[in-house]
Structures are given as structure tokens and as C-alpha cells.
mmCIF file with all atom_site columns, C-alpha atoms in Angstrom:
data_model
loop_
_atom_site.group_PDB
_atom_site.id
_atom_site.type_symbol
_atom_site.label_atom_id
_atom_site.label_alt_id
_atom_site.label_comp_id
_atom_site.label_asym_id
_atom_site.label_entity_id
_atom_site.label_seq_id
_atom_site.pdbx_PDB_ins_code
_atom_site.Cartn_x
_atom_site.Cartn_y
_atom_site.Cartn_z
_atom_site.occupancy
_atom_site.B_iso_or_equiv
_atom_site.pdbx_formal_charge
_atom_site.auth_seq_id
_atom_site.auth_comp_id
_atom_site.auth_asym_id
_atom_site.auth_atom_id
_atom_site.pdbx_PDB_model_num
ATOM 1   C CA . UNK A 1 1   ? -13.990 4.271   4.772   1.00 0.00 ? 1   UNK A CA 1
ATOM 2   C CA . UNK A 1 2   ? -12.619 3.389   8.013   1.00 0.00 ? 2   UNK A CA 1
ATOM 3   C CA . UNK A 1 3   ? -11.750 6.987   9.066   1.00 0.00 ? 3   UNK A CA 1
ATOM 4   C CA . UNK A 1 4   ? -15.202 7.984   8.218   1.00 0.00 ? 4   UNK A CA 1
ATOM 5   C CA . UNK A 1 5   ? -16.749 5.419   10.332  1.00 0.00 ? 5   UNK A CA 1
ATOM 6   C CA . UNK A 1 6   ? -14.287 5.872   13.100  1.00 0.00 ? 6   UNK A CA 1
ATOM 7   C CA . UNK A 1 7   ? -14.737 9.655   13.333  1.00 0.00 ? 7   UNK A CA 1
ATOM 8   C CA . UNK A 1 8   ? -18.613 8.998   13.701  1.00 0.00 ? 8   UNK A CA 1
ATOM 9   C CA . UNK A 1 9   ? -18.397 6.284   16.476  1.00 0.00 ? 9   UNK A CA 1
ATOM 10  C CA . UNK A 1 10  ? -18.253 6.493   20.135  1.00 0.00 ? 10  UNK A CA 1
ATOM 11  C CA . UNK A 1 11  ? -17.244 9.972   21.742  1.00 0.00 ? 11  UNK A CA 1
ATOM 12  C CA . UNK A 1 12  ? -13.597 10.470  22.112  1.00 0.00 ? 12  UNK A CA 1
ATOM 13  C CA . UNK A 1 13  ? -12.548 8.256   19.315  1.00 0.00 ? 13  UNK A CA 1
ATOM 14  C CA . UNK A 1 14  ? -11.082 11.136  17.383  1.00 0.00 ? 14  UNK A CA 1
ATOM 15  C CA . UNK A 1 15  ? -9.075  12.439  20.369  1.00 0.00 ? 15  UNK A CA 1
ATOM 16  C CA . UNK A 1 16  ? -7.577  8.956   20.698  1.00 0.00 ? 16  UNK A CA 1
ATOM 17  C CA . UNK A 1 17  ? -6.011  9.441   17.118  1.00 0.00 ? 17  UNK A CA 1
ATOM 18  C CA . UNK A 1 18  ? -2.712  11.051  16.448  1.00 0.00 ? 18  UNK A CA 1
ATOM 19  C CA . UNK A 1 19  ? -1.726  12.317  12.919  1.00 0.00 ? 19  UNK A CA 1
ATOM 20  C CA . UNK A 1 20  ? 1.964   12.151  12.002  1.00 0.00 ? 20  UNK A CA 1
ATOM 21  C CA . UNK A 1 21  ? 3.991   13.168  8.905   1.00 0.00 ? 21  UNK A CA 1
ATOM 22  C CA . UNK A 1 22  ? 6.789   10.718  7.905   1.00 0.00 ? 22  UNK A CA 1
ATOM 23  C CA . UNK A 1 23  ? 9.618   11.493  5.705   1.00 0.00 ? 23  UNK A CA 1
ATOM 24  C CA . UNK A 1 24  ? 10.675  9.326   2.676   1.00 0.00 ? 24  UNK A CA 1
ATOM 25  C CA . UNK A 1 25  ? 12.297  6.036   3.741   1.00 0.00 ? 25  UNK A CA 1
ATOM 26  C CA . UNK A 1 26  ? 10.968  6.421   7.326   1.00 0.00 ? 26  UNK A CA 1
ATOM 27  C CA . UNK A 1 27  ? 10.008  3.116   9.049   1.00 0.00 ? 27  UNK A CA 1
ATOM 28  C CA . UNK A 1 28  ? 6.618   3.183   10.660  1.00 0.00 ? 28  UNK A CA 1
ATOM 29  C CA . UNK A 1 29  ? 6.706   -0.242  12.299  1.00 0.00 ? 29  UNK A CA 1
ATOM 30  C CA . UNK A 1 30  ? 8.857   -3.470  11.918  1.00 0.00 ? 30  UNK A CA 1
ATOM 31  C CA . UNK A 1 31  ? 7.826   -6.997  11.497  1.00 0.00 ? 31  UNK A CA 1
ATOM 32  C CA . UNK A 1 32  ? 7.806   -8.916  14.789  1.00 0.00 ? 32  UNK A CA 1
ATOM 33  C CA . UNK A 1 33  ? 7.661   -5.692  16.856  1.00 0.00 ? 33  UNK A CA 1
ATOM 34  C CA . UNK A 1 34  ? 4.900   -5.369  19.625  1.00 0.00 ? 34  UNK A CA 1
ATOM 35  C CA . UNK A 1 35  ? 1.953   -3.457  18.029  1.00 0.00 ? 35  UNK A CA 1
ATOM 36  C CA . UNK A 1 36  ? -0.160  -0.855  19.850  1.00 0.00 ? 36  UNK A CA 1
ATOM 37  C CA . UNK A 1 37  ? -1.823  1.004   17.019  1.00 0.00 ? 37  UNK A CA 1
ATOM 38  C CA . UNK A 1 38  ? -3.474  0.706   13.561  1.00 0.00 ? 38  UNK A CA 1
ATOM 39  C CA . UNK A 1 39  ? -2.513  3.193   10.942  1.00 0.00 ? 39  UNK A CA 1
ATOM 40  C CA . UNK A 1 40  ? -4.572  4.914   8.141   1.00 0.00 ? 40  UNK A CA 1
ATOM 41  C CA . UNK A 1 41  ? -2.804  6.296   5.139   1.00 0.00 ? 41  UNK A CA 1
ATOM 42  C CA . UNK A 1 42  ? -4.003  9.911   4.678   1.00 0.00 ? 42  UNK A CA 1
ATOM 43  C CA . UNK A 1 43  ? -1.685  11.223  2.163   1.00 0.00 ? 43  UNK A CA 1
ATOM 44  C CA . UNK A 1 44  ? 1.279   9.351   0.295   1.00 0.00 ? 44  UNK A CA 1
ATOM 45  C CA . UNK A 1 45  ? 2.293   5.671   0.153   1.00 0.00 ? 45  UNK A CA 1
ATOM 46  C CA . UNK A 1 46  ? 3.758   2.893   1.911   1.00 0.00 ? 46  UNK A CA 1
ATOM 47  C CA . UNK A 1 47  ? 5.371   -0.398  1.140   1.00 0.00 ? 47  UNK A CA 1
ATOM 48  C CA . UNK A 1 48  ? 5.054   -3.520  3.148   1.00 0.00 ? 48  UNK A CA 1
ATOM 49  C CA . UNK A 1 49  ? 7.910   -5.975  3.506   1.00 0.00 ? 49  UNK A CA 1
ATOM 50  C CA . UNK A 1 50  ? 8.525   -9.345  4.786   1.00 0.00 ? 50  UNK A CA 1
ATOM 51  C CA . UNK A 1 51  ? 11.772  -11.461 4.852   1.00 0.00 ? 51  UNK A CA 1
ATOM 52  C CA . UNK A 1 52  ? 12.347  -14.369 2.456   1.00 0.00 ? 52  UNK A CA 1
ATOM 53  C CA . UNK A 1 53  ? 13.651  -17.672 3.926   1.00 0.00 ? 53  UNK A CA 1
ATOM 54  C CA . UNK A 1 54  ? 17.170  -16.514 2.864   1.00 0.00 ? 54  UNK A CA 1
ATOM 55  C CA . UNK A 1 55  ? 16.735  -13.301 4.861   1.00 0.00 ? 55  UNK A CA 1
ATOM 56  C CA . UNK A 1 56  ? 16.201  -10.871 2.000   1.00 0.00 ? 56  UNK A CA 1
ATOM 57  C CA . UNK A 1 57  ? 13.355  -8.276  2.254   1.00 0.00 ? 57  UNK A CA 1
ATOM 58  C CA . UNK A 1 58  ? 10.456  -8.791  -0.114  1.00 0.00 ? 58  UNK A CA 1
ATOM 59  C CA . UNK A 1 59  ? 7.987   -5.978  -0.983  1.00 0.00 ? 59  UNK A CA 1
ATOM 60  C CA . UNK A 1 60  ? 4.556   -7.781  -0.729  1.00 0.00 ? 60  UNK A CA 1
ATOM 61  C CA . UNK A 1 61  ? 2.093   -4.917  -1.054  1.00 0.00 ? 61  UNK A CA 1
ATOM 62  C CA . UNK A 1 62  ? 2.061   -0.999  -1.656  1.00 0.00 ? 62  UNK A CA 1
ATOM 63  C CA . UNK A 1 63  ? -0.689  0.908   0.092   1.00 0.00 ? 63  UNK A CA 1
ATOM 64  C CA . UNK A 1 64  ? -1.923  4.316   -0.841  1.00 0.00 ? 64  UNK A CA 1
ATOM 65  C CA . UNK A 1 65  ? -4.307  7.050   0.635   1.00 0.00 ? 65  UNK A CA 1
ATOM 66  C CA . UNK A 1 66  ? -7.497  5.433   2.208   1.00 0.00 ? 66  UNK A CA 1
ATOM 67  C CA . UNK A 1 67  ? -5.622  2.087   3.119   1.00 0.00 ? 67  UNK A CA 1
ATOM 68  C CA . UNK A 1 68  ? -5.340  0.834   6.419   1.00 0.00 ? 68  UNK A CA 1
ATOM 69  C CA . UNK A 1 69  ? -2.452  -1.385  7.818   1.00 0.00 ? 69  UNK A CA 1
ATOM 70  C CA . UNK A 1 70  ? -1.562  -2.874  11.244  1.00 0.00 ? 70  UNK A CA 1
ATOM 71  C CA . UNK A 1 71  ? -5.077  -4.540  11.765  1.00 0.00 ? 71  UNK A CA 1
ATOM 72  C CA . UNK A 1 72  ? -3.315  -7.618  12.801  1.00 0.00 ? 72  UNK A CA 1
ATOM 73  C CA . UNK A 1 73  ? -2.697  -6.159  16.147  1.00 0.00 ? 73  UNK A CA 1
ATOM 74  C CA . UNK A 1 74  ? -6.328  -6.179  16.966  1.00 0.00 ? 74  UNK A CA 1
ATOM 75  C CA . UNK A 1 75  ? -5.852  -9.800  17.492  1.00 0.00 ? 75  UNK A CA 1
ATOM 76  C CA . UNK A 1 76  ? -2.203  -10.360 17.862  1.00 0.00 ? 76  UNK A CA 1
ATOM 77  C CA . UNK A 1 77  ? 0.573   -8.683  19.697  1.00 0.00 ? 77  UNK A CA 1
ATOM 78  C CA . UNK A 1 78  ? 2.939   -8.009  17.067  1.00 0.00 ? 78  UNK A CA 1
ATOM 79  C CA . UNK A 1 79  ? 3.164   -6.498  13.396  1.00 0.00 ? 79  UNK A CA 1
ATOM 80  C CA . UNK A 1 80  ? 3.290   -8.848  10.493  1.00 0.00 ? 80  UNK A CA 1
ATOM 81  C CA . UNK A 1 81  ? 5.228   -6.402  8.286   1.00 0.00 ? 81  UNK A CA 1
ATOM 82  C CA . UNK A 1 82  ? 7.764   -4.000  8.087   1.00 0.00 ? 82  UNK A CA 1
ATOM 83  C CA . UNK A 1 83  ? 6.118   -0.725  6.871   1.00 0.00 ? 83  UNK A CA 1
ATOM 84  C CA . UNK A 1 84  ? 8.261   1.937   5.156   1.00 0.00 ? 84  UNK A CA 1
ATOM 85  C CA . UNK A 1 85  ? 7.144   5.332   3.661   1.00 0.00 ? 85  UNK A CA 1
ATOM 86  C CA . UNK A 1 86  ? 7.806   5.651   -0.254  1.00 0.00 ? 86  UNK A CA 1
ATOM 87  C CA . UNK A 1 87  ? 7.575   9.382   -0.187  1.00 0.00 ? 87  UNK A CA 1
ATOM 88  C CA . UNK A 1 88  ? 6.371   12.136  2.255   1.00 0.00 ? 88  UNK A CA 1
ATOM 89  C CA . UNK A 1 89  ? 3.400   10.489  3.916   1.00 0.00 ? 89  UNK A CA 1
ATOM 90  C CA . UNK A 1 90  ? 0.754   11.386  6.431   1.00 0.00 ? 90  UNK A CA 1
ATOM 91  C CA . UNK A 1 91  ? -0.695  8.742   8.698   1.00 0.00 ? 91  UNK A CA 1
ATOM 92  C CA . UNK A 1 92  ? -3.373  8.536   11.286  1.00 0.00 ? 92  UNK A CA 1
ATOM 93  C CA . UNK A 1 93  ? -2.356  6.540   14.229  1.00 0.00 ? 93  UNK A CA 1
ATOM 94  C CA . UNK A 1 94  ? -5.120  4.727   16.113  1.00 0.00 ? 94  UNK A CA 1
ATOM 95  C CA . UNK A 1 95  ? -4.568  3.042   19.275  1.00 0.00 ? 95  UNK A CA 1
ATOM 96  C CA . UNK A 1 96  ? -5.549  -0.703  19.023  1.00 0.00 ? 96  UNK A CA 1
ATOM 97  C CA . UNK A 1 97  ? -7.296  -0.769  22.314  1.00 0.00 ? 97  UNK A CA 1
ATOM 98  C CA . UNK A 1 98  ? -9.536  2.017   21.433  1.00 0.00 ? 98  UNK A CA 1
ATOM 99  C CA . UNK A 1 99  ? -10.361 0.252   18.177  1.00 0.00 ? 99  UNK A CA 1
ATOM 100 C CA . UNK A 1 100 ? -11.277 -3.033  19.789  1.00 0.00 ? 100 UNK A CA 1
ATOM 101 C CA . UNK A 1 101 ? -13.290 -1.261  22.565  1.00 0.00 ? 101 UNK A CA 1
ATOM 102 C CA . UNK A 1 102 ? -15.246 0.754   20.114  1.00 0.00 ? 102 UNK A CA 1
ATOM 103 C CA . UNK A 1 103 ? -16.027 -2.243  18.045  1.00 0.00 ? 103 UNK A CA 1
ATOM 104 C CA . UNK A 1 104 ? -17.807 -3.884  20.785  1.00 0.00 ? 104 UNK A CA 1
ATOM 105 C CA . UNK A 1 105 ? -20.576 -1.171  20.839  1.00 0.00 ? 105 UNK A CA 1
ATOM 106 C CA . UNK A 1 106 ? -20.438 -0.001  17.260  1.00 0.00 ? 106 UNK A CA 1
ATOM 107 C CA . UNK A 1 107 ? -21.734 -2.315  14.542  1.00 0.00 ? 107 UNK A CA 1
ATOM 108 C CA . UNK A 1 108 ? -20.941 -0.029  11.784  1.00 0.00 ? 108 UNK A CA 1
ATOM 109 C CA . UNK A 1 109 ? -17.181 0.089   12.843  1.00 0.00 ? 109 UNK A CA 1
ATOM 110 C CA . UNK A 1 110 ? -17.212 -3.460  13.104  1.00 0.00 ? 110 UNK A CA 1
ATOM 111 C CA . UNK A 1 111 ? -18.463 -4.081  9.619   1.00 0.00 ? 111 UNK A CA 1
ATOM 112 C CA . UNK A 1 112 ? -15.925 -1.554  8.375   1.00 0.00 ? 112 UNK A CA 1
ATOM 113 C CA . UNK A 1 113 ? -13.142 -3.491  9.850   1.00 0.00 ? 113 UNK A CA 1
ATOM 114 C CA . UNK A 1 114 ? -14.455 -6.771  8.266   1.00 0.00 ? 114 UNK A CA 1
ATOM 115 C CA . UNK A 1 115 ? -14.619 -5.042  5.009   1.00 0.00 ? 115 UNK A CA 1
ATOM 116 C CA . UNK A 1 116 ? -10.965 -3.798  5.521   1.00 0.00 ? 116 UNK A CA 1
ATOM 117 C CA . UNK A 1 117 ? -9.875  -7.203  6.212   1.00 0.00 ? 117 UNK A CA 1
ATOM 118 C CA . UNK A 1 118 ? -11.280 -8.590  3.010   1.00 0.00 ? 118 UNK A CA 1
ATOM 119 C CA . UNK A 1 119 ? -9.868  -5.762  1.075   1.00 0.00 ? 119 UNK A CA 1
ATOM 120 C CA . UNK A 1 120 ? -6.382  -6.595  2.250   1.00 0.00 ? 120 UNK A CA 1
ATOM 121 C CA . UNK A 1 121 ? -6.925  -10.215 1.446   1.00 0.00 ? 121 UNK A CA 1
ATOM 122 C CA . UNK A 1 122 ? -7.978  -9.137  -2.152  1.00 0.00 ? 122 UNK A CA 1
ATOM 123 C CA . UNK A 1 123 ? -5.014  -6.843  -2.289  1.00 0.00 ? 123 UNK A CA 1
ATOM 124 C CA . UNK A 1 124 ? -2.668  -9.861  -1.464  1.00 0.00 ? 124 UNK A CA 1
ATOM 125 C CA . UNK A 1 125 ? -4.394  -12.026 -4.000  1.00 0.00 ? 125 UNK A CA 1
ATOM 126 C CA . UNK A 1 126 ? -4.061  -9.350  -6.817  1.00 0.00 ? 126 UNK A CA 1
ATOM 127 C CA . UNK A 1 127 ? -0.206  -8.973  -6.216  1.00 0.00 ? 127 UNK A CA 1
ATOM 128 C CA . UNK A 1 128 ? -0.010  -12.916 -6.407  1.00 0.00 ? 128 UNK A CA 1
ATOM 129 C CA . UNK A 1 129 ? -2.320  -13.410 -9.435  1.00 0.00 ? 129 UNK A CA 1
ATOM 130 C CA . UNK A 1 130 ? -1.579  -10.018 -11.434 1.00 0.00 ? 130 UNK A CA 1
ATOM 131 C CA . UNK A 1 131 ? 1.638   -8.633  -10.457 1.00 0.00 ? 131 UNK A CA 1
ATOM 132 C CA . UNK A 1 132 ? 3.784   -11.749 -10.193 1.00 0.00 ? 132 UNK A CA 1
ATOM 133 C CA . UNK A 1 133 ? 2.781   -13.417 -13.578 1.00 0.00 ? 133 UNK A CA 1
ATOM 134 C CA . UNK A 1 134 ? 3.515   -12.757 -17.189 1.00 0.00 ? 134 UNK A CA 1
ATOM 135 C CA . UNK A 1 135 ? 6.132   -10.849 -19.085 1.00 0.00 ? 135 UNK A CA 1
ATOM 136 C CA . UNK A 1 136 ? 8.041   -7.925  -17.524 1.00 0.00 ? 136 UNK A CA 1
ATOM 137 C CA . UNK A 1 137 ? 6.274   -5.232  -19.380 1.00 0.00 ? 137 UNK A CA 1
ATOM 138 C CA . UNK A 1 138 ? 2.988   -6.725  -18.637 1.00 0.00 ? 138 UNK A CA 1
ATOM 139 C CA . UNK A 1 139 ? 3.660   -6.941  -14.885 1.00 0.00 ? 139 UNK A CA 1
ATOM 140 C CA . UNK A 1 140 ? 4.937   -3.393  -14.841 1.00 0.00 ? 140 UNK A CA 1
ATOM 141 C CA . UNK A 1 141 ? 1.908   -1.969  -16.805 1.00 0.00 ? 141 UNK A CA 1
ATOM 142 C CA . UNK A 1 142 ? -0.419  -3.790  -14.135 1.00 0.00 ? 142 UNK A CA 1
ATOM 143 C CA . UNK A 1 143 ? 1.544   -2.264  -11.280 1.00 0.00 ? 143 UNK A CA 1
ATOM 144 C CA . UNK A 1 144 ? 1.245   1.323   -12.505 1.00 0.00 ? 144 UNK A CA 1
ATOM 145 C CA . UNK A 1 145 ? -2.477  0.692   -13.504 1.00 0.00 ? 145 UNK A CA 1
ATOM 146 C CA . UNK A 1 146 ? -3.031  -0.601  -9.943  1.00 0.00 ? 146 UNK A CA 1
ATOM 147 C CA . UNK A 1 147 ? -1.535  2.432   -8.361  1.00 0.00 ? 147 UNK A CA 1
ATOM 148 C CA . UNK A 1 148 ? -2.937  5.222   -10.684 1.00 0.00 ? 148 UNK A CA 1
ATOM 149 C CA . UNK A 1 149 ? -6.367  4.111   -11.154 1.00 0.00 ? 149 UNK A CA 1
ATOM 150 C CA . UNK A 1 150 ? -7.571  5.429   -7.924  1.00 0.00 ? 150 UNK A CA 1
ATOM 151 C CA . UNK A 1 151 ? -6.376  9.141   -8.654  1.00 0.00 ? 151 UNK A CA 1
ATOM 152 C CA . UNK A 1 152 ? -8.314  11.559  -10.677 1.00 0.00 ? 152 UNK A CA 1
ATOM 153 C CA . UNK A 1 153 ? -5.141  13.041  -11.991 1.00 0.00 ? 153 UNK A CA 1
ATOM 154 C CA . UNK A 1 154 ? -3.709  9.423   -13.299 1.00 0.00 ? 154 UNK A CA 1
ATOM 155 C CA . UNK A 1 155 ? -0.764  9.815   -11.202 1.00 0.00 ? 155 UNK A CA 1
ATOM 156 C CA . UNK A 1 156 ? 0.824   7.781   -8.401  1.00 0.00 ? 156 UNK A CA 1
ATOM 157 C CA . UNK A 1 157 ? 3.818   7.621   -5.985  1.00 0.00 ? 157 UNK A CA 1
ATOM 158 C CA . UNK A 1 158 ? 7.112   6.655   -7.658  1.00 0.00 ? 158 UNK A CA 1
ATOM 159 C CA . UNK A 1 159 ? 8.927   3.872   -6.483  1.00 0.00 ? 159 UNK A CA 1
ATOM 160 C CA . UNK A 1 160 ? 12.720  2.708   -6.473  1.00 0.00 ? 160 UNK A CA 1
ATOM 161 C CA . UNK A 1 161 ? 13.358  0.262   -9.306  1.00 0.00 ? 161 UNK A CA 1
ATOM 162 C CA . UNK A 1 162 ? 14.356  -2.117  -6.520  1.00 0.00 ? 162 UNK A CA 1
ATOM 163 C CA . UNK A 1 163 ? 11.133  -1.885  -4.663  1.00 0.00 ? 163 UNK A CA 1
ATOM 164 C CA . UNK A 1 164 ? 9.206   -2.361  -8.090  1.00 0.00 ? 164 UNK A CA 1
ATOM 165 C CA . UNK A 1 165 ? 11.592  -5.336  -8.842  1.00 0.00 ? 165 UNK A CA 1
ATOM 166 C CA . UNK A 1 166 ? 10.886  -6.974  -5.236  1.00 0.00 ? 166 UNK A CA 1
ATOM 167 C CA . UNK A 1 167 ? 7.089   -6.465  -5.680  1.00 0.00 ? 167 UNK A CA 1
ATOM 168 C CA . UNK A 1 168 ? 6.986   -7.919  -9.369  1.00 0.00 ? 168 UNK A CA 1
ATOM 169 C CA . UNK A 1 169 ? 9.668   -10.575 -8.808  1.00 0.00 ? 169 UNK A CA 1
ATOM 170 C CA . UNK A 1 170 ? 11.899  -9.202  -11.470 1.00 0.00 ? 170 UNK A CA 1
ATOM 171 C CA . UNK A 1 171 ? 15.430  -7.769  -11.445 1.00 0.00 ? 171 UNK A CA 1
ATOM 172 C CA . UNK A 1 172 ? 16.169  -4.043  -10.932 1.00 0.00 ? 172 UNK A CA 1
ATOM 173 C CA . UNK A 1 173 ? 17.695  -4.084  -14.404 1.00 0.00 ? 173 UNK A CA 1
ATOM 174 C CA . UNK A 1 174 ? 14.706  -5.338  -16.035 1.00 0.00 ? 174 UNK A CA 1
ATOM 175 C CA . UNK A 1 175 ? 12.548  -3.047  -14.522 1.00 0.00 ? 175 UNK A CA 1
ATOM 176 C CA . UNK A 1 176 ? 14.857  -0.172  -15.264 1.00 0.00 ? 176 UNK A CA 1
ATOM 177 C CA . UNK A 1 177 ? 14.803  -1.105  -18.910 1.00 0.00 ? 177 UNK A CA 1
ATOM 178 C CA . UNK A 1 178 ? 11.115  -1.512  -19.079 1.00 0.00 ? 178 UNK A CA 1
ATOM 179 C CA . UNK A 1 179 ? 10.508  1.847   -17.423 1.00 0.00 ? 179 UNK A CA 1
ATOM 180 C CA . UNK A 1 180 ? 12.701  3.425   -19.879 1.00 0.00 ? 180 UNK A CA 1
ATOM 181 C CA . UNK A 1 181 ? 10.706  1.887   -22.874 1.00 0.00 ? 181 UNK A CA 1
ATOM 182 C CA . UNK A 1 182 ? 7.548   3.121   -21.320 1.00 0.00 ? 182 UNK A CA 1
ATOM 183 C CA . UNK A 1 183 ? 8.874   6.594   -20.858 1.00 0.00 ? 183 UNK A CA 1
ATOM 184 C CA . UNK A 1 184 ? 10.005  6.740   -24.450 1.00 0.00 ? 184 UNK A CA 1
ATOM 185 C CA . UNK A 1 185 ? 6.658   5.519   -25.719 1.00 0.00 ? 185 UNK A CA 1
ATOM 186 C CA . UNK A 1 186 ? 5.022   8.297   -23.641 1.00 0.00 ? 186 UNK A CA 1
ATOM 187 C CA . UNK A 1 187 ? 3.299   6.016   -21.370 1.00 0.00 ? 187 UNK A CA 1
ATOM 188 C CA . UNK A 1 188 ? 4.855   7.202   -18.209 1.00 0.00 ? 188 UNK A CA 1
ATOM 189 C CA . UNK A 1 189 ? 6.407   10.551  -17.084 1.00 0.00 ? 189 UNK A CA 1
ATOM 190 C CA . UNK A 1 190 ? 8.283   10.944  -13.832 1.00 0.00 ? 190 UNK A CA 1
ATOM 191 C CA . UNK A 1 191 ? 8.827   14.089  -11.977 1.00 0.00 ? 191 UNK A CA 1
ATOM 192 C CA . UNK A 1 192 ? 9.480   14.968  -8.340  1.00 0.00 ? 192 UNK A CA 1
ATOM 193 C CA . UNK A 1 193 ? 8.602   11.666  -7.033  1.00 0.00 ? 193 UNK A CA 1
ATOM 194 C CA . UNK A 1 194 ? 5.331   11.382  -8.902  1.00 0.00 ? 194 UNK A CA 1
ATOM 195 C CA . UNK A 1 195 ? 4.691   8.924   -11.978 1.00 0.00 ? 195 UNK A CA 1
ATOM 196 C CA . UNK A 1 196 ? 2.078   10.352  -14.402 1.00 0.00 ? 196 UNK A CA 1
ATOM 197 C CA . UNK A 1 197 ? 0.457   7.553   -16.373 1.00 0.00 ? 197 UNK A CA 1
ATOM 198 C CA . UNK A 1 198 ? -1.102  7.056   -19.725 1.00 0.00 ? 198 UNK A CA 1
ATOM 199 C CA . UNK A 1 199 ? -3.967  4.554   -18.731 1.00 0.00 ? 199 UNK A CA 1
ATOM 200 C CA . UNK A 1 200 ? -5.335  3.412   -22.119 1.00 0.00 ? 200 UNK A CA 1
ATOM 201 C CA . UNK A 1 201 ? -1.893  2.497   -23.369 1.00 0.00 ? 201 UNK A CA 1
ATOM 202 C CA . UNK A 1 202 ? -0.947  0.665   -20.092 1.00 0.00 ? 202 UNK A CA 1
ATOM 203 C CA . UNK A 1 203 ? -4.320  -1.123  -20.084 1.00 0.00 ? 203 UNK A CA 1
ATOM 204 C CA . UNK A 1 204 ? -3.561  -2.420  -23.540 1.00 0.00 ? 204 UNK A CA 1
ATOM 205 C CA . UNK A 1 205 ? -0.089  -3.772  -22.534 1.00 0.00 ? 205 UNK A CA 1
ATOM 206 C CA . UNK A 1 206 ? -1.608  -5.137  -19.257 1.00 0.00 ? 206 UNK A CA 1
ATOM 207 C CA . UNK A 1 207 ? -4.081  -7.391  -21.412 1.00 0.00 ? 207 UNK A CA 1
ATOM 208 C CA . UNK A 1 208 ? -1.155  -8.432  -23.841 1.00 0.00 ? 208 UNK A CA 1
ATOM 209 C CA . UNK A 1 209 ? -2.695  -6.540  -26.664 1.00 0.00 ? 209 UNK A CA 1
ATOM 210 C CA . UNK A 1 210 ? 0.378   -4.230  -27.421 1.00 0.00 ? 210 UNK A CA 1
#
């Protein structure tokens, strides 16, 4: 949504953007670092992390193609999350100054940004309400559904068991056992960093029906 509106806004906006491809595990930005750009995910997926009070990293969100992160630098000077690529990821980097300047003259772009702010807030609420409550198999089913529903192929980017555990507030061992059970049941297949999901079965588990 943001990319389409941005491309149609003031002349020169597209020239201000820079598209980059990141390798798996590459850090895009770090929490607390001075921010100068907003990022749109074109392909792949990224994880957003913060530090817990005891200093351990905690995954708080996973964003896929179409999502935007780094919006906080439009009103602040630093990033609020450490963002790392889960697989080979293509991002569009947009200067924050260019976005702020364009929104002063483009009502559609301003509205698109407001909608993105709300979408990010809704995503954060969903993590707390859906992914961090209930039995382990319910949480994991909800995560897989959350990531695969937007894809026609019913697939999503694979994540390490540690990252899944961090996002779901479970132990890596519990996630590994649950994923193994899902695979044996034919609910999930994993190949070359991609998870293929059987959505109806995962849906039943997510609702506590199976």
C-alpha cells in the first residue's frame, strides 16, 4: 500500500528510494541507532527484536512482503527495534526526510502512513493476544497461520526454532517437539527455508478444536 502511494506522489520520490537485497541473518538497523530511513519489505521477511530487562533479545514481530518498518524515525531520531533478515530479503529504503516532506503536500500519502501506524499497532496487539497465550501447539498453529494466510501458495518464510520460541514465549525444545509433531501429521512441510502449511488443519488447532 505505502509503496504504491509513494510511487504516485511528488515527482522525484522514486529517485529518492534505494532497493537492496540482504542475506539471511543480516542486520538492517539496530535499536537505539540514529535513523534516517524507512524500509518497505519487497520480498522475504524480517524479525523485530527488543531487549528484555535482563538483557536478552526478544522477538516481538515478524514482518513479510508489503510491511513497512522504521516509521518511528519520522517523529524520533532512533530506531525502536533491531531488525534482522530471516532469509534472503529485498527491502526498499526510503529517506525519512523525503517522506516527511512529501506528506506535507500529499494527503493520500499522509493517510497511507496513518493506516500503516494502525496496522503496526494491530500487529503488536495480535502478538500479545494470540501468539503468547494458550497451549504450545495452539500458539504455534496461530503463528504459522498468521504468516501463511497472505500467500496464495500457503507458504511462509521458515524461522529458527529459537526465534519462534522467542516470539511465542516458549522454549526452543517445546517448539521443536511441536513442529516435529506437525510435520508427522502433515500439517507442515519444510524445504529450502520455506514452510508449506496445511491451513484447515492448523485452523482447527488454533481454535482448540483438534
